[in-house]
PDB file of C-alpha atoms and ligand atoms in Angstrom:
ATOM      1  CA  MET A   1     -51.427  92.748  61.406  1.00 93.00           C
ATOM      2  CA  ILE A   2     -49.273  95.860  62.311  1.00 95.00           C
ATOM      3  CA  LYS A   3     -50.106  97.502  58.970  1.00 94.00           C
ATOM      4  CA  ASP A   4     -53.900  97.718  60.188  1.00 94.00           C
ATOM      5  CA  ASP A   5     -52.615 100.340  62.892  1.00 95.00           C
ATOM      6  CA  LEU A   6     -51.661 102.740  60.140  1.00 97.00           C
ATOM      7  CA  LYS A   7     -53.785 105.794  59.267  1.00 96.00           C
ATOM      8  CA  LYS A   8     -51.824 106.112  55.788  1.00 97.00           C
ATOM      9  CA  ILE A   9     -48.635 105.148  53.966  1.00 98.00           C
ATOM     10  CA  LEU A  10     -46.637 108.022  53.551  1.00 98.00           C
ATOM     11  CA  ILE A  11     -43.550 106.869  51.637  1.00 98.00           C
ATOM     12  CA  SER A  12     -43.838 103.360  49.819  1.00 98.00           C
ATOM     13  CA  GLU A  13     -41.247 100.815  49.526  1.00 98.00           C
ATOM     14  CA  GLU A  14     -40.631 101.735  45.898  1.00 98.00           C
ATOM     15  CA  GLN A  15     -40.036 105.396  46.764  1.00 98.00           C
ATOM     16  CA  ILE A  16     -37.574 104.529  49.540  1.00 98.00           C
ATOM     17  CA  ARG A  17     -35.717 102.069  47.065  1.00 98.00           C
ATOM     18  CA  GLN A  18     -35.465 104.738  44.374  1.00 98.00           C
ATOM     19  CA  ARG A  19     -34.391 107.324  46.784  1.00 98.00           C
ATOM     20  CA  CYS A  20     -31.619 105.123  48.102  1.00 98.00           C
ATOM     21  CA  PHE A  21     -30.229 104.723  44.342  1.00 98.00           C
ATOM     22  CA  GLU A  22     -30.283 108.362  44.301  1.00 98.00           C
ATOM     23  CA  LEU A  23     -28.378 108.790  47.577  1.00 98.00           C
ATOM     24  CA  GLY A  24     -25.946 106.079  46.625  1.00 98.00           C
ATOM     25  CA  ARG A  25     -24.923 107.816  43.426  1.00 98.00           C
ATOM     26  CA  GLN A  26     -24.672 111.132  45.252  1.00 98.00           C
ATOM     27  CA  LEU A  27     -22.372 109.656  47.853  1.00 98.00           C
ATOM     28  CA  ASP A  28     -20.494 108.042  45.237  1.00 98.00           C
ATOM     29  CA  HIS A  29     -19.945 111.147  43.602  1.00 98.00           C
ATOM     30  CA  ASP A  30     -19.043 113.437  46.788  1.00 98.00           C
ATOM     31  CA  TYR A  31     -16.631 110.776  48.018  1.00 98.00           C
ATOM     32  CA  ALA A  32     -15.192 109.675  44.889  1.00 96.00           C
ATOM     33  CA  ASP A  33     -11.627 111.184  45.902  1.00 95.00           C
ATOM     34  CA  ASN A  34     -12.005 110.223  49.427  1.00 92.00           C
ATOM     35  CA  HIS A  35      -8.837 108.750  51.141  1.00 88.00           C
ATOM     36  CA  ASN A  36      -9.459 108.839  54.817  1.00 86.00           C
ATOM     37  CA  GLY A  37     -11.135 105.296  55.317  1.00 83.00           C
ATOM     38  CA  LEU A  38     -14.755 106.227  54.755  1.00 96.00           C
ATOM     39  CA  LEU A  39     -16.773 104.756  57.509  1.00 98.00           C
ATOM     40  CA  PHE A  40     -20.816 104.446  57.522  1.00 98.00           C
ATOM     41  CA  VAL A  41     -21.906 104.583  61.093  1.00 98.00           C
ATOM     42  CA  GLY A  42     -25.409 103.562  61.800  1.00 98.00           C
ATOM     43  CA  ILE A  43     -27.293 104.724  64.758  1.00 98.00           C
ATOM     44  CA  LEU A  44     -29.180 101.673  66.395  1.00 97.00           C
ATOM     45  CA  LYS A  45     -31.870 100.573  66.172  1.00 97.00           C
ATOM     46  CA  GLY A  46     -33.905 102.875  63.752  1.00 97.00           C
ATOM     47  CA  SER A  47     -31.321 103.187  60.813  1.00 98.00           C
ATOM     48  CA  VAL A  48     -30.953  99.399  60.248  1.00 98.00           C
ATOM     49  CA  PRO A  49     -33.394  98.965  57.255  1.00 98.00           C
ATOM     50  CA  PHE A  50     -32.158 102.324  55.725  1.00 98.00           C
ATOM     51  CA  MET A  51     -28.324 101.527  56.356  1.00 98.00           C
ATOM     52  CA  ALA A  52     -29.013  98.033  54.655  1.00 98.00           C
ATOM     53  CA  GLU A  53     -30.646  99.565  51.698  1.00 98.00           C
ATOM     54  CA  LEU A  54     -28.383 102.439  51.200  1.00 98.00           C
ATOM     55  CA  ILE A  55     -25.096 100.786  51.463  1.00 98.00           C
ATOM     56  CA  LYS A  56     -26.028  98.364  48.480  1.00 98.00           C
ATOM     57  CA  ARG A  57     -26.179 101.349  46.368  1.00 98.00           C
ATOM     58  CA  VAL A  58     -22.846 102.863  47.278  1.00 98.00           C
ATOM     59  CA  THR A  59     -19.988 101.527  44.961  1.00 97.00           C
ATOM     60  CA  LEU A  60     -17.125 102.908  47.030  1.00 96.00           C
ATOM     61  CA  ASP A  61     -14.820 101.053  49.241  1.00 96.00           C
ATOM     62  CA  ILE A  62     -16.463 101.592  52.592  1.00 97.00           C
ATOM     63  CA  GLU A  63     -16.958  99.919  56.104  1.00 97.00           C
ATOM     64  CA  ILE A  64     -19.763  99.974  58.180  1.00 98.00           C
ATOM     65  CA  ASP A  65     -20.095 100.219  62.172  1.00 98.00           C
ATOM     66  CA  PHE A  66     -23.011 100.981  64.699  1.00 98.00           C
ATOM     67  CA  MET A  67     -23.597 102.462  67.754  1.00 97.00           C
ATOM     68  CA  ALA A  68     -26.316 102.955  70.290  1.00 97.00           C
ATOM     69  CA  VAL A  69     -26.983 106.128  72.135  1.00 93.00           C
ATOM     70  CA  SER A  70     -29.613 107.445  74.622  1.00 87.00           C
ATOM     71  CA  SER A  71     -30.366 110.845  75.621  1.00 75.00           C
ATOM     72  CA  TYR A  72     -29.705 111.655  79.558  1.00 67.00           C
ATOM     73  CA  SER A  73     -33.112 112.003  80.912  1.00 58.00           C
ATOM     74  CA  GLY A  74     -33.899 114.379  83.769  1.00 54.00           C
ATOM     75  CA  THR A  75     -30.950 116.865  83.102  1.00 51.00           C
ATOM     76  CA  GLU A  76     -31.889 119.908  81.440  1.00 51.00           C
ATOM     77  CA  THR A  77     -28.502 120.130  79.607  1.00 56.00           C
ATOM     78  CA  LEU A  78     -29.416 119.781  75.998  1.00 62.00           C
ATOM     79  CA  GLY A  79     -27.350 117.318  74.082  1.00 66.00           C
ATOM     80  CA  ASP A  80     -25.874 115.133  76.719  1.00 75.00           C
ATOM     81  CA  ILE A  81     -25.919 111.526  75.333  1.00 84.00           C
ATOM     82  CA  LYS A  82     -25.024 108.294  76.884  1.00 89.00           C
ATOM     83  CA  ILE A  83     -23.196 105.791  74.762  1.00 92.00           C
ATOM     84  CA  ILE A  84     -24.917 102.247  75.233  1.00 93.00           C
ATOM     85  CA  LYS A  85     -22.952 100.648  72.550  1.00 97.00           C
ATOM     86  CA  ASP A  86     -19.755 101.992  71.117  1.00 96.00           C
ATOM     87  CA  LEU A  87     -18.007 101.590  67.797  1.00 97.00           C
ATOM     88  CA  GLU A  88     -15.666  98.791  67.156  1.00 96.00           C
ATOM     89  CA  HIS A  89     -13.513 100.637  64.471  1.00 89.00           C
ATOM     90  CA  SER A  90     -11.076 103.579  65.820  1.00 93.00           C
ATOM     91  CA  ILE A  91     -12.330 106.688  64.047  1.00 96.00           C
ATOM     92  CA  GLN A  92      -9.070 108.629  64.393  1.00 96.00           C
ATOM     93  CA  GLY A  93      -8.729 110.732  61.167  1.00 96.00           C
ATOM     94  CA  ARG A  94     -11.326 109.169  59.476  1.00 97.00           C
ATOM     95  CA  ASP A  95     -14.284 110.539  57.334  1.00 97.00           C
ATOM     96  CA  LEU A  96     -17.493 109.350  58.717  1.00 98.00           C
ATOM     97  CA  VAL A  97     -21.167 109.154  57.350  1.00 98.00           C
ATOM     98  CA  LEU A  98     -23.649 109.055  60.295  1.00 98.00           C
ATOM     99  CA  VAL A  99     -26.910 107.237  58.984  1.00 98.00           C
ATOM    100  CA  GLU A 100     -30.065 108.126  60.743  1.00 98.00           C
ATOM    101  CA  ASP A 101     -33.693 107.205  60.731  1.00 98.00           C
ATOM    102  CA  ILE A 102     -34.785 110.564  61.420  1.00 97.00           C
ATOM    103  CA  VAL A 103     -33.510 114.077  62.290  1.00 97.00           C
ATOM    104  CA  ASP A 104     -36.407 115.593  64.751  1.00 95.00           C
ATOM    105  CA  THR A 105     -35.337 118.203  67.285  1.00 93.00           C
ATOM    106  CA  GLY A 106     -31.700 117.540  66.119  1.00 94.00           C
ATOM    107  CA  ILE A 107     -30.503 117.002  69.443  1.00 92.00           C
ATOM    108  CA  THR A 108     -29.207 113.427  68.650  1.00 93.00           C
ATOM    109  CA  ILE A 109     -27.151 114.251  65.557  1.00 94.00           C
ATOM    110  CA  LYS A 110     -25.630 117.451  67.158  1.00 95.00           C
ATOM    111  CA  ALA A 111     -24.436 115.713  70.324  1.00 93.00           C
ATOM    112  CA  LEU A 112     -23.012 112.842  68.253  1.00 95.00           C
ATOM    113  CA  LYS A 113     -21.169 114.922  65.841  1.00 96.00           C
ATOM    114  CA  THR A 114     -19.573 116.767  68.611  1.00 94.00           C
ATOM    115  CA  LEU A 115     -18.633 113.284  70.280  1.00 94.00           C
ATOM    116  CA  LEU A 116     -17.093 111.915  67.116  1.00 96.00           C
ATOM    117  CA  TYR A 117     -15.249 115.051  66.423  1.00 97.00           C
ATOM    118  CA  ASN A 118     -13.836 114.798  69.960  1.00 95.00           C
ATOM    119  CA  LYS A 119     -12.864 111.183  69.467  1.00 95.00           C
ATOM    120  CA  GLY A 120     -10.665 112.456  66.334  1.00 96.00           C
ATOM    121  CA  ALA A 121     -13.010 111.936  63.442  1.00 97.00           C
ATOM    122  CA  HIS A 122     -11.373 114.146  60.540  1.00 97.00           C
ATOM    123  CA  ASP A 123     -15.176 114.723  59.157  1.00 97.00           C
ATOM    124  CA  VAL A 124     -18.668 113.515  59.967  1.00 98.00           C
ATOM    125  CA  LYS A 125     -21.483 114.054  57.551  1.00 98.00           C
ATOM    126  CA  VAL A 126     -24.947 113.002  58.247  1.00 98.00           C
ATOM    127  CA  VAL A 127     -27.371 111.011  55.965  1.00 98.00           C
ATOM    128  CA  SER A 128     -31.035 110.513  57.229  1.00 98.00           C
ATOM    129  CA  LEU A 129     -34.001 108.694  55.742  1.00 98.00           C
ATOM    130  CA  LEU A 130     -36.283 111.457  57.004  1.00 98.00           C
ATOM    131  CA  ASP A 131     -36.142 114.867  58.220  1.00 98.00           C
ATOM    132  CA  LYS A 132     -38.713 117.012  60.425  1.00 97.00           C
ATOM    133  CA  PRO A 133     -37.428 120.394  60.108  1.00 96.00           C
ATOM    134  CA  SER A 134     -40.486 122.008  61.546  1.00 95.00           C
ATOM    135  CA  ARG A 135     -39.327 120.248  65.265  1.00 93.00           C
ATOM    136  CA  ARG A 136     -35.873 121.412  65.263  1.00 94.00           C
ATOM    137  CA  GLN A 137     -34.538 122.815  68.450  1.00 92.00           C
ATOM    138  CA  VAL A 138     -30.873 123.066  67.707  1.00 93.00           C
ATOM    139  CA  ASP A 139     -28.934 124.396  64.864  1.00 93.00           C
ATOM    140  CA  VAL A 140     -28.007 121.313  62.913  1.00 94.00           C
ATOM    141  CA  LYS A 141     -29.059 119.680  59.611  1.00 92.00           C
ATOM    142  CA  ALA A 142     -28.269 116.407  57.981  1.00 97.00           C
ATOM    143  CA  ASP A 143     -26.381 116.828  54.830  1.00 98.00           C
ATOM    144  CA  TYR A 144     -28.227 114.145  52.936  1.00 98.00           C
ATOM    145  CA  ILE A 145     -31.948 113.679  53.293  1.00 98.00           C
ATOM    146  CA  GLY A 146     -34.231 111.038  51.977  1.00 98.00           C
ATOM    147  CA  PHE A 147     -37.526 112.645  52.481  1.00 98.00           C
ATOM    148  CA  GLU A 148     -38.850 115.580  54.480  1.00 98.00           C
ATOM    149  CA  VAL A 149     -41.881 114.973  56.468  1.00 97.00           C
ATOM    150  CA  GLU A 150     -44.368 117.184  57.986  1.00 96.00           C
ATOM    151  CA  ASN A 151     -45.017 117.362  61.882  1.00 94.00           C
ATOM    152  CA  GLU A 152     -46.767 114.060  62.438  1.00 93.00           C
ATOM    153  CA  PHE A 153     -45.506 110.884  64.304  1.00 94.00           C
ATOM    154  CA  VAL A 154     -44.332 108.410  61.532  1.00 97.00           C
ATOM    155  CA  VAL A 155     -43.149 104.573  61.918  1.00 97.00           C
ATOM    156  CA  GLY A 156     -41.958 101.769  59.834  1.00 98.00           C
ATOM    157  CA  PHE A 157     -38.656 101.014  57.839  1.00 98.00           C
ATOM    158  CA  GLY A 158     -37.009 101.199  61.263  1.00 98.00           C
ATOM    159  CA  LEU A 159     -38.803 103.718  63.137  1.00 98.00           C
ATOM    160  CA  ASP A 160     -40.701 102.420  66.112  1.00 97.00           C
ATOM    161  CA  TYR A 161     -43.525 103.366  68.491  1.00 96.00           C
ATOM    162  CA  ASN A 162     -42.538 101.719  71.893  1.00 95.00           C
ATOM    163  CA  GLN A 163     -40.288  99.457  69.738  1.00 95.00           C
ATOM    164  CA  LYS A 164     -43.087  98.393  67.540  1.00 97.00           C
ATOM    165  CA  TYR A 165     -43.636  98.911  63.717  1.00 97.00           C
ATOM    166  CA  ARG A 166     -39.664  98.749  62.815  1.00 98.00           C
ATOM    167  CA  ASN A 167     -40.328  95.810  60.454  1.00 98.00           C
ATOM    168  CA  LEU A 168     -42.931  97.680  58.317  1.00 98.00           C
ATOM    169  CA  PRO A 169     -41.318  97.870  54.796  1.00 98.00           C
ATOM    170  CA  TYR A 170     -42.641 101.567  54.426  1.00 98.00           C
ATOM    171  CA  VAL A 171     -43.334 104.618  56.240  1.00 98.00           C
ATOM    172  CA  GLY A 172     -46.573 105.495  57.669  1.00 98.00           C
ATOM    173  CA  VAL A 173     -48.516 107.398  59.904  1.00 97.00           C
ATOM    174  CA  LEU A 174     -50.228 105.793  62.965  1.00 94.00           C
ATOM    175  CA  LYS A 175     -53.875 105.967  63.738  1.00 93.00           C
ATOM    176  CA  GLU A 176     -54.446 108.749  66.483  1.00 88.00           C
ATOM    177  CA  GLU A 177     -56.196 106.227  68.727  1.00 89.00           C
ATOM    178  CA  LEU A 178     -53.036 104.450  69.145  1.00 88.00           C
ATOM    179  CA  TYR A 179     -51.064 106.942  70.883  1.00 81.00           C
TER     180      TYR A 179
HETATM  181  P1  IMP B 201     -33.752 113.954  67.627  1.00 92.41           P
HETATM  182  O1  IMP B 201     -35.051 114.681  68.323  1.00 92.41           O
HETATM  183  O2  IMP B 201     -33.600 114.688  66.430  1.00 92.41           O
HETATM  184  O3  IMP B 201     -32.844 113.804  68.559  1.00 92.41           O
HETATM  185  O4  IMP B 201     -34.281 112.539  67.238  1.00 92.41           O
HETATM  186  C1  IMP B 201     -34.115 111.460  68.115  1.00 92.41           C
HETATM  187  C2  IMP B 201     -34.861 110.150  67.932  1.00 92.41           C
HETATM  188  O5  IMP B 201     -36.048 110.411  68.060  1.00 92.41           O
HETATM  189  C3  IMP B 201     -34.793 109.671  66.405  1.00 92.41           C
HETATM  190  O6  IMP B 201     -33.646 109.230  66.098  1.00 92.41           O
HETATM  191  C4  IMP B 201     -36.030 108.719  66.371  1.00 92.41           C
HETATM  192  O7  IMP B 201     -35.658 107.478  66.883  1.00 92.41           O
HETATM  193  C5  IMP B 201     -36.924 109.362  67.365  1.00 92.41           C
HETATM  194  N1  IMP B 201     -38.040 110.191  66.589  1.00 92.41           N
HETATM  195  C6  IMP B 201     -37.998 111.533  66.463  1.00 92.41           C
HETATM  196  N2  IMP B 201     -39.208 111.719  65.645  1.00 92.41           N
HETATM  197  C7  IMP B 201     -39.831 110.376  65.312  1.00 92.41           C
HETATM  198  C8  IMP B 201     -40.991 109.939  64.815  1.00 92.41           C
HETATM  199  O8  IMP B 201     -41.776 110.618  64.009  1.00 92.41           O
HETATM  200  N3  IMP B 201     -41.322 108.695  64.558  1.00 92.41           N
HETATM  201  C9  IMP B 201     -40.435 107.650  65.184  1.00 92.41           C
HETATM  202  N4  IMP B 201     -39.407 108.033  66.023  1.00 92.41           N
HETATM  203  C10 IMP B 201     -38.921 109.332  66.025  1.00 92.41           C
HETATM  204 MG1   MG B 202     -33.436 106.668  66.635  1.00 92.41          MG
END
């Protein structure tokens, strides 16, 4: 079983559920007067479980969409990302909530925010299940954070190691001998 590959469970199912309730209430509050067509944008694939849990706790009128990106490897330019799957919705003049699994170096969300503003978004906020501030390389931060984690590699609840472990219902740390 994949759970046997974990050294420890860091964040339990119940903690994640509870935190999504709190984030949902906060988003409800902060976007109560929003009239710019609130769109939650999940970044595939890591955000899928978090997106599903979070949007159930938001009572506002929202739409959801997904995009997939990858960073250009082999270039020294920080922040160049390639769109693998683009949004279906037009985002012109809309308010977006980017839903991410983790903010690590920050390169992905910084590049994505720039890209979405360039495509005409009115406002882009970021909600991330996890934040690993000790690894940041660019000056960016999520507006809403589920949990802060130490500088260790985490898997589960959407987060993968070589595409594996995304289906674990909690967040844990892999045994060292596995990577
Ligand atoms: P960035 O470094 O902030 O651009 O993060 C890019 C991506 O790296 C995240 O969306 C995750 O998919 C992945 N990532 C970063 N840290 C971890 C981790 O500890 N476990 C699994 N994936 C991670
Ligand atoms: Mg990711």
